[in-house]
Amino acid sequence: KLERQLNNMAKWYGDKEIDLETRAILRDVMSSSEKRMRVGEKAEDLLGIMMESKTKAIQEKGNKENAGLTDDQVIEDCKLF
């Protein structure tokens, strides 16, 4: 029983590490996408389209809490693909 619990804990920590690494990579990609958008480049991929949509919603609705997707929502959507 203890061995199974330890194996489950090891798997959970491994999964958590992968999740954190994935999130860090996606945040870097999102940052690059935002920089490209600021200089006028158009989105060419799903992430870019999502970021443009997020930015447009914030601009239209003001910087409100429910305006557009959050960064975490964009990351979760990216992880599904």
Coordinates of C-alpha atoms in Angstrom, one line a residue:
K1 CA 0.0 0.0 0.0
L2 CA 2.8 2.5 0.9
E3 CA 4.6 1.6 -2.3
R4 CA 1.5 2.4 -4.4
Q5 CA 1.1 5.7 -2.5
L6 CA 4.7 6.6 -3.2
N7 CA 4.3 5.7 -6.9
N8 CA 1.2 7.9 -7.1
M9 CA 3.1 10.8 -5.4
A10 CA 6.0 10.4 -7.8
K11 CA 3.6 10.5 -10.7
W12 CA 1.8 13.5 -9.4
Y13 CA 5.1 15.4 -8.9
G14 CA 6.2 14.4 -12.3
D15 CA 3.0 15.5 -13.9
K16 CA 3.1 18.8 -11.9
E17 CA 6.7 19.4 -13.1
I18 CA 5.6 18.8 -16.7
D19 CA 2.6 21.2 -16.2
L20 CA 4.9 23.9 -14.8
E21 CA 7.4 23.6 -17.6
T22 CA 4.6 23.6 -20.3
R23 CA 3.1 26.7 -18.7
A24 CA 6.5 28.5 -18.7
I25 CA 7.1 27.6 -22.4
L26 CA 3.6 28.8 -23.4
R27 CA 4.1 32.1 -21.4
D28 CA 7.3 32.7 -23.3
V29 CA 5.6 32.0 -26.7
M30 CA 2.7 34.3 -25.6
S31 CA 5.1 37.0 -24.7
S32 CA 6.8 36.7 -28.2
S33 CA 3.3 36.8 -29.8
E34 CA 2.4 40.0 -27.9
K35 CA 5.6 41.7 -29.0
R36 CA 5.0 40.8 -32.6
M37 CA 1.4 42.1 -32.4
R38 CA 2.7 45.4 -30.9
V39 CA 4.8 46.0 -34.0
G40 CA 1.8 45.3 -36.3
E41 CA 2.4 41.7 -37.3
K42 CA -0.7 39.6 -38.0
A43 CA -1.4 36.3 -36.3
E44 CA -0.5 33.3 -38.3
D45 CA -1.3 30.6 -35.8
L46 CA -4.0 29.6 -33.3
L47 CA -2.1 31.1 -30.4
G48 CA -1.7 34.4 -32.2
I49 CA -5.4 34.5 -33.1
M50 CA -6.3 33.8 -29.5
M51 CA -4.0 36.6 -28.3
E52 CA -5.4 39.1 -30.8
S53 CA -8.9 38.2 -29.7
K54 CA -7.9 38.7 -26.0
T55 CA -6.3 42.0 -26.8
K56 CA -9.3 43.2 -28.8
A57 CA -11.8 42.2 -26.1
I58 CA -9.7 44.1 -23.5
Q59 CA -9.6 47.2 -25.7
E60 CA -13.3 47.1 -26.4
K61 CA -14.5 46.4 -22.9
G62 CA -11.7 48.3 -21.0
N63 CA -9.3 46.6 -18.7
K64 CA -12.1 44.9 -16.8
E65 CA -11.7 41.6 -15.0
N66 CA -14.0 39.7 -17.4
A67 CA -12.7 41.2 -20.6
G68 CA -11.4 38.6 -22.9
L69 CA -9.5 35.4 -22.1
T70 CA -7.1 35.3 -19.2
D71 CA -3.5 34.1 -19.8
D72 CA -4.4 30.9 -17.9
Q73 CA -7.4 30.3 -20.1
V74 CA -5.2 30.7 -23.2
I75 CA -2.7 28.3 -21.8
E76 CA -5.3 25.7 -20.9
D77 CA -6.8 26.0 -24.4
C78 CA -3.3 25.5 -26.0
K79 CA -2.6 22.5 -23.8
L80 CA -5.7 20.8 -25.3
F81 CA -4.1 21.0 -28.8

